[in-house]
Amino acid sequence: MNTIREIQDKILKLKKEKDICILAHSYEAHEILEIADFTGDSYALSVKAMSVDAKTVIMCGVRFMAETVKILSPDKTVILATPEAGCEMADMMDRDMILKVKEEYPDYTVVAYVNTTASLKTICDVCVTSSSALNVVKNIDNDKILFIPDSNLGAYVAESLPEKEIKLLNGCCPIHASVTADDVKKARALHPEAKLLVHPECILEVTKLADFAGSTAAIMDYVRNSSDKEFIIGTELSIAEHLQYECPDKVFYPLSDKLMCKNMRLTTLVDVLRAVNDTGGEEIVLSDETITDAKRCIDRMMELNHE
Ligand code: 13P
Ligand code: SF4
């Protein structure tokens, strides 16, 4: 039987020989982050996708993330390490549904959270991630915004930008949205000295109770730059674990044990090894038309993501 270290060494050797770059979302397991060339939140991964040198990119994350890499690097071979890894929020809305909604709101700018399919992005105006949403929506030259699919991130943006009229639909991340104000009360009672940091995919009632709300990367940066010693982490459970490795002098408590995304947990080191040695993974194939139309929406995000 191979040890974790032996599998990691095989992956590292093969990826060097075959000119492969491995990208991993920060929610992935520690042993996968260790062999990745680049780790980060959805925005950081999108930016990285535009400048990868390697001819093949393996994404350890969920399907929309691999599609985003393909849209931004269409000439590269892009492999999703675990083909079954989807995103429950991205699967809540499709192109046909939003085409109908657009007919009701013809003068609204359609803002798509990056957690959407490539096909849906083709009919949206601007993409956002959790770390770019406030800047991008603020800089859109239209006060009327249709924000899809995450009604919680959308409500958080609406609360911060009252000058915008933001229409929301019924989508959400079921994992983040499962956390309640009661969970916050219990966690605060158990850890009265801890700072509460949450992801804006949580319901607005929870986000408003937090000391800080931000993307995965923003939560991690907050911890790195803080002189506080205890933190309650209101995003996927993996982040409290990664932070505990990185900051052993600080203590991290998960806000709720419901914060576990089974899709993000699907990818194993063996999946990555199979993707690297051509016996697993799935190559992402998108038509030229889908790539061109979806890219417009992501490019617009990059242009508008400034103060
Ligand atoms: P970020 O990577 O933007 O923090 O989003 C978290 C998430 O749920 C990814 O699916
Ligand atoms: Fe999708 Fe939520 Fe899982 Fe992120 S945490 S991949 S938004 S289901």
Short mmCIF file of C-alpha atoms and ligand atoms in Angstrom, two decimals:
data_model
loop_
_atom_site.label_atom_id
_atom_site.label_comp_id
_atom_site.label_asym_id
_atom_site.label_seq_id
_atom_site.Cartn_x
_atom_site.Cartn_y
_atom_site.Cartn_z
CA MET A 1 0.00 0.00 0.00
CA ASN A 2 1.27 3.49 -0.86
CA THR A 3 1.61 6.16 1.80
CA ILE A 4 0.25 9.67 1.25
CA ARG A 5 3.82 10.89 0.80
CA GLU A 6 4.54 8.23 -1.88
CA ILE A 7 1.43 9.18 -3.87
CA GLN A 8 2.32 12.85 -3.56
CA ASP A 9 5.84 12.11 -4.85
CA LYS A 10 4.46 10.22 -7.86
CA ILE A 11 2.16 13.16 -8.68
CA LEU A 12 4.97 15.71 -8.32
CA LYS A 13 7.31 13.67 -10.56
CA LEU A 14 4.72 13.07 -13.29
CA LYS A 15 3.42 16.63 -13.36
CA LYS A 16 6.95 17.94 -13.86
CA GLU A 17 7.65 15.44 -16.66
CA LYS A 18 4.37 16.19 -18.40
CA ASP A 19 4.25 20.00 -17.95
CA ILE A 20 1.08 19.96 -15.84
CA CYS A 21 -0.08 22.70 -13.49
CA ILE A 22 -2.33 21.72 -10.57
CA LEU A 23 -4.79 24.30 -9.24
CA ALA A 24 -6.71 23.63 -6.01
CA HIS A 25 -9.48 25.56 -4.29
CA SER A 26 -8.71 26.29 -0.63
CA TYR A 27 -11.59 23.99 0.46
CA GLU A 28 -9.65 20.96 -0.81
CA ALA A 29 -7.90 18.55 1.59
CA HIS A 30 -4.51 19.44 3.10
CA GLU A 31 -2.63 16.71 1.21
CA ILE A 32 -3.96 18.07 -2.09
CA LEU A 33 -3.08 21.68 -1.27
CA GLU A 34 0.46 20.43 -0.53
CA ILE A 35 1.04 19.20 -4.11
CA ALA A 36 -0.81 22.05 -5.90
CA ASP A 37 1.10 24.70 -7.83
CA PHE A 38 -1.43 27.29 -6.79
CA THR A 39 -4.22 27.39 -4.19
CA GLY A 40 -6.78 30.09 -3.52
CA ASP A 41 -10.38 31.22 -3.58
CA SER A 42 -12.50 31.37 -6.75
CA TYR A 43 -11.25 34.84 -7.73
CA ALA A 44 -7.57 34.03 -7.22
CA LEU A 45 -7.96 30.81 -9.22
CA SER A 46 -9.63 32.73 -12.09
CA VAL A 47 -6.81 35.28 -12.18
CA LYS A 48 -4.22 32.47 -12.10
CA ALA A 49 -6.03 30.65 -14.93
CA MET A 50 -5.23 33.54 -17.27
CA SER A 51 -1.47 33.23 -16.84
CA VAL A 52 -0.66 29.52 -16.48
CA ASP A 53 2.35 28.48 -18.59
CA ALA A 54 1.88 24.70 -18.50
CA LYS A 55 0.07 23.05 -21.41
CA THR A 56 -2.25 21.03 -19.14
CA VAL A 57 -4.12 22.26 -16.07
CA ILE A 58 -5.70 19.94 -13.52
CA MET A 59 -8.39 21.52 -11.35
CA CYS A 60 -8.98 20.12 -7.87
CA GLY A 61 -12.31 21.66 -7.04
CA VAL A 62 -15.78 21.55 -8.58
CA ARG A 63 -16.95 21.61 -12.20
CA PHE A 64 -17.66 25.34 -12.60
CA MET A 65 -14.08 26.06 -11.49
CA ALA A 66 -12.62 23.81 -14.20
CA GLU A 67 -14.97 25.38 -16.76
CA THR A 68 -13.76 28.83 -15.71
CA VAL A 69 -10.15 27.76 -16.30
CA LYS A 70 -11.07 26.44 -19.77
CA ILE A 71 -12.90 29.70 -20.63
CA LEU A 72 -9.87 31.76 -19.58
CA SER A 73 -7.24 29.41 -21.08
CA PRO A 74 -9.01 27.86 -24.09
CA ASP A 75 -5.80 26.59 -25.70
CA LYS A 76 -4.89 24.47 -22.70
CA THR A 77 -6.05 20.98 -21.87
CA VAL A 78 -8.12 21.41 -18.69
CA ILE A 79 -8.92 18.37 -16.57
CA LEU A 80 -11.38 18.22 -13.67
CA ALA A 81 -9.69 15.76 -11.28
CA THR A 82 -13.01 14.38 -9.99
CA PRO A 83 -15.73 14.42 -12.68
CA GLU A 84 -18.52 13.89 -10.12
CA ALA A 85 -17.64 17.07 -8.20
CA GLY A 86 -20.43 19.54 -8.97
CA CYS A 87 -21.74 22.55 -7.08
CA GLU A 88 -25.26 22.37 -5.69
CA MET A 89 -25.72 26.12 -6.10
CA ALA A 90 -24.45 26.17 -9.71
CA ASP A 91 -26.90 23.38 -10.56
CA MET A 92 -29.90 25.34 -9.26
CA MET A 93 -30.24 27.60 -12.32
CA ASP A 94 -29.78 26.98 -16.03
CA ARG A 95 -29.74 29.02 -19.23
CA ASP A 96 -33.38 28.43 -20.23
CA MET A 97 -34.66 29.44 -16.82
CA ILE A 98 -32.67 32.69 -16.78
CA LEU A 99 -33.57 33.52 -20.41
CA LYS A 100 -37.22 33.57 -19.26
CA VAL A 101 -36.44 35.68 -16.16
CA LYS A 102 -34.51 38.16 -18.34
CA GLU A 103 -37.69 38.77 -20.36
CA GLU A 104 -39.34 40.06 -17.15
CA TYR A 105 -36.41 42.36 -16.36
CA PRO A 106 -35.21 43.65 -19.74
CA ASP A 107 -33.46 46.75 -18.38
CA TYR A 108 -31.56 44.94 -15.61
CA THR A 109 -27.86 44.03 -15.75
CA VAL A 110 -27.57 40.30 -15.10
CA VAL A 111 -24.80 39.58 -12.60
CA ALA A 112 -23.77 35.92 -12.39
CA TYR A 113 -21.87 34.58 -9.41
CA VAL A 114 -18.96 32.52 -10.79
CA ASN A 115 -20.71 29.49 -9.21
CA THR A 116 -22.75 29.02 -12.42
CA THR A 117 -22.37 26.75 -15.45
CA ALA A 118 -20.41 27.98 -18.49
CA SER A 119 -23.64 27.70 -20.47
CA LEU A 120 -25.48 30.05 -18.10
CA LYS A 121 -22.61 32.56 -18.12
CA THR A 122 -23.06 32.99 -21.90
CA ILE A 123 -26.32 34.92 -21.40
CA CYS A 124 -25.22 36.99 -18.39
CA ASP A 125 -23.63 40.44 -18.46
CA VAL A 126 -21.05 40.35 -15.69
CA CYS A 127 -19.54 37.67 -13.51
CA VAL A 128 -18.58 38.12 -9.83
CA THR A 129 -16.87 36.06 -7.16
CA SER A 130 -17.42 36.53 -3.45
CA SER A 131 -14.29 38.67 -3.21
CA SER A 132 -15.06 40.86 -6.24
CA ALA A 133 -18.87 41.21 -5.89
CA LEU A 134 -19.00 44.51 -3.98
CA ASN A 135 -16.54 46.34 -6.25
CA VAL A 136 -18.00 44.95 -9.45
CA VAL A 137 -21.65 45.66 -8.65
CA LYS A 138 -20.75 49.15 -7.38
CA ASN A 139 -18.97 49.91 -10.68
CA ILE A 140 -21.74 48.65 -12.99
CA ASP A 141 -23.17 51.55 -14.94
CA ASN A 142 -26.79 50.59 -14.15
CA ASP A 143 -28.61 50.75 -10.80
CA LYS A 144 -30.89 47.86 -11.75
CA ILE A 145 -29.22 44.51 -11.06
CA LEU A 146 -30.54 40.97 -11.40
CA PHE A 147 -28.18 38.93 -9.18
CA ILE A 148 -28.04 35.15 -9.69
CA PRO A 149 -27.94 32.47 -8.33
CA ASP A 150 -26.91 33.19 -4.72
CA SER A 151 -29.65 35.14 -2.93
CA ASN A 152 -27.49 35.36 0.22
CA LEU A 153 -24.41 36.86 -1.43
CA GLY A 154 -26.85 39.05 -3.40
CA ALA A 155 -28.57 40.21 -0.17
CA TYR A 156 -25.16 40.98 1.36
CA VAL A 157 -24.24 43.09 -1.70
CA ALA A 158 -27.66 44.82 -1.61
CA GLU A 159 -27.20 45.67 2.09
CA SER A 160 -23.77 47.21 1.36
CA LEU A 161 -24.87 49.09 -1.80
CA PRO A 162 -28.29 50.59 -0.97
CA GLU A 163 -28.09 52.81 -4.06
CA LYS A 164 -28.57 49.71 -6.26
CA GLU A 165 -31.94 48.05 -6.86
CA ILE A 166 -31.03 44.36 -6.65
CA LYS A 167 -33.48 41.62 -7.68
CA LEU A 168 -32.75 38.19 -6.23
CA LEU A 169 -33.94 34.72 -7.19
CA ASN A 170 -34.14 31.68 -4.93
CA GLY A 171 -30.66 30.12 -5.25
CA CYS A 172 -28.20 29.53 -2.44
CA CYS A 173 -25.32 27.39 -1.25
CA PRO A 174 -27.20 24.84 0.88
CA ILE A 175 -24.10 24.30 3.02
CA HIS A 176 -23.49 27.92 4.02
CA ALA A 177 -27.22 28.69 4.12
CA SER A 178 -27.78 25.91 6.68
CA VAL A 179 -26.12 27.97 9.44
CA THR A 180 -28.62 29.82 11.66
CA ALA A 181 -28.49 32.75 14.07
CA ASP A 182 -28.97 30.15 16.82
CA ASP A 183 -25.73 28.42 15.72
CA VAL A 184 -24.00 31.79 16.07
CA LYS A 185 -25.46 32.30 19.55
CA LYS A 186 -24.23 28.87 20.66
CA ALA A 187 -20.74 29.34 19.21
CA ARG A 188 -20.42 32.82 20.76
CA ALA A 189 -21.50 31.44 24.15
CA LEU A 190 -18.89 28.65 23.96
CA HIS A 191 -16.07 30.94 22.73
CA PRO A 192 -16.78 34.46 24.03
CA GLU A 193 -13.26 35.74 23.22
CA ALA A 194 -13.27 34.54 19.60
CA LYS A 195 -13.79 36.72 16.52
CA LEU A 196 -16.54 35.42 14.23
CA LEU A 197 -15.57 35.36 10.52
CA VAL A 198 -18.18 34.23 7.98
CA HIS A 199 -18.56 33.75 4.25
CA PRO A 200 -21.25 35.94 2.59
CA GLU A 201 -22.91 32.78 1.21
CA CYS A 202 -24.34 32.50 4.76
CA ILE A 203 -27.79 34.00 5.33
CA LEU A 204 -27.81 37.76 5.93
CA GLU A 205 -29.00 37.32 9.53
CA VAL A 206 -25.79 35.35 10.23
CA THR A 207 -23.51 37.66 8.21
CA LYS A 208 -24.80 40.67 10.18
CA LEU A 209 -23.86 38.97 13.47
CA ALA A 210 -20.25 38.41 12.36
CA ASP A 211 -17.19 40.50 13.16
CA PHE A 212 -16.12 40.10 9.54
CA ALA A 213 -17.65 38.75 6.32
CA GLY A 214 -15.57 37.89 3.27
CA SER A 215 -14.48 35.33 0.71
CA THR A 216 -12.39 32.30 1.63
CA ALA A 217 -9.18 34.25 0.89
CA ALA A 218 -10.39 37.32 2.79
CA ILE A 219 -11.18 35.21 5.87
CA MET A 220 -7.71 33.64 5.75
CA ASP A 221 -6.05 37.05 5.30
CA TYR A 222 -8.05 38.47 8.21
CA VAL A 223 -6.67 35.73 10.48
CA ARG A 224 -3.07 36.18 9.25
CA ASN A 225 -3.19 39.93 9.89
CA SER A 226 -5.05 39.84 13.21
CA SER A 227 -3.51 40.04 16.68
CA ASP A 228 -6.52 38.09 18.04
CA LYS A 229 -5.91 34.51 19.15
CA GLU A 230 -9.30 32.79 18.76
CA PHE A 231 -11.59 32.62 15.74
CA ILE A 232 -14.95 31.04 14.91
CA ILE A 233 -14.86 30.17 11.21
CA GLY A 234 -18.14 30.40 9.30
CA THR A 235 -17.23 28.71 6.06
CA GLU A 236 -16.41 25.17 4.88
CA LEU A 237 -14.85 23.14 7.74
CA SER A 238 -11.58 22.67 5.82
CA ILE A 239 -10.67 26.32 6.31
CA ALA A 240 -10.53 26.05 10.11
CA GLU A 241 -8.25 23.01 9.63
CA HIS A 242 -5.93 24.74 7.12
CA LEU A 243 -5.69 27.80 9.34
CA GLN A 244 -4.81 25.61 12.32
CA TYR A 245 -1.84 24.18 10.34
CA GLU A 246 -0.76 27.63 9.22
CA CYS A 247 -1.22 29.49 12.52
CA PRO A 248 -0.46 27.01 15.33
CA ASP A 249 -0.39 29.79 17.94
CA LYS A 250 -4.05 30.65 17.23
CA VAL A 251 -7.18 28.57 17.89
CA PHE A 252 -9.98 27.95 15.37
CA TYR A 253 -13.51 26.73 16.03
CA PRO A 254 -15.89 25.81 13.18
CA LEU A 255 -19.12 27.82 13.42
CA SER A 256 -21.16 24.68 12.70
CA ASP A 257 -20.44 21.06 11.79
CA LYS A 258 -23.06 21.46 9.02
CA LEU A 259 -20.47 23.43 7.04
CA MET A 260 -19.21 20.46 5.03
CA CYS A 261 -19.41 20.55 1.21
CA LYS A 262 -19.46 16.93 0.06
CA ASN A 263 -18.51 17.96 -3.49
CA MET A 264 -15.38 19.73 -2.32
CA ARG A 265 -14.53 16.65 -0.25
CA LEU A 266 -14.81 14.24 -3.19
CA THR A 267 -11.35 14.77 -4.62
CA THR A 268 -8.69 12.39 -3.29
CA LEU A 269 -4.96 12.21 -3.95
CA VAL A 270 -5.63 9.05 -5.98
CA ASP A 271 -8.01 11.07 -8.21
CA VAL A 272 -5.20 13.57 -8.79
CA LEU A 273 -2.73 10.77 -9.56
CA ARG A 274 -5.19 9.27 -12.07
CA ALA A 275 -5.70 12.68 -13.69
CA VAL A 276 -1.93 13.14 -13.95
CA ASN A 277 -1.27 9.66 -15.42
CA ASP A 278 -4.21 9.81 -17.88
CA THR A 279 -6.29 7.11 -16.25
CA GLY A 280 -8.90 9.40 -14.68
CA GLY A 281 -10.31 12.90 -14.48
CA GLU A 282 -12.39 14.46 -17.24
CA GLU A 283 -11.22 16.82 -19.91
CA ILE A 284 -13.43 19.93 -20.02
CA VAL A 285 -14.75 20.45 -23.55
CA LEU A 286 -16.66 23.63 -24.39
CA SER A 287 -17.66 24.93 -27.83
CA ASP A 288 -15.86 28.00 -29.20
CA GLU A 289 -19.14 29.92 -29.00
CA THR A 290 -19.63 29.07 -25.31
CA ILE A 291 -16.05 30.07 -24.53
CA THR A 292 -16.35 33.41 -26.35
CA ASP A 293 -19.71 34.35 -24.81
CA ALA A 294 -18.90 33.18 -21.27
CA LYS A 295 -15.49 34.90 -21.39
CA ARG A 296 -17.15 38.26 -22.07
CA CYS A 297 -18.87 37.99 -18.72
CA ILE A 298 -15.66 37.08 -16.85
CA ASP A 299 -13.57 39.74 -18.65
CA ARG A 300 -16.14 42.34 -17.57
CA MET A 301 -15.57 41.27 -13.94
CA MET A 302 -11.81 41.81 -14.30
CA GLU A 303 -12.43 45.31 -15.77
CA LEU A 304 -14.88 46.36 -13.05
CA ASN A 305 -13.07 44.89 -10.04
CA HIS A 306 -11.50 48.08 -8.71
CA GLU A 307 -12.29 50.51 -5.87
P1 13P B 1 -14.90 31.69 -2.69
O1 13P B 1 -13.87 30.81 -3.25
O2 13P B 1 -15.19 32.87 -3.58
O3 13P B 1 -14.64 32.12 -1.28
O4 13P B 1 -16.27 30.86 -2.69
C1 13P B 1 -16.45 29.80 -1.85
C2 13P B 1 -17.23 28.72 -2.47
O5 13P B 1 -18.23 28.30 -1.99
C3 13P B 1 -16.69 28.12 -3.66
O6 13P B 1 -17.59 27.24 -4.16
FE1 SF4 B 2 -21.09 24.99 -4.23
FE2 SF4 B 2 -21.53 25.67 -1.67
FE3 SF4 B 2 -19.97 23.57 -2.21
FE4 SF4 B 2 -19.12 26.06 -2.76
S1 SF4 B 2 -19.53 25.21 -0.73
S2 SF4 B 2 -18.97 24.26 -4.09
S3 SF4 B 2 -21.06 27.06 -3.32
S4 SF4 B 2 -22.18 23.79 -2.73
#
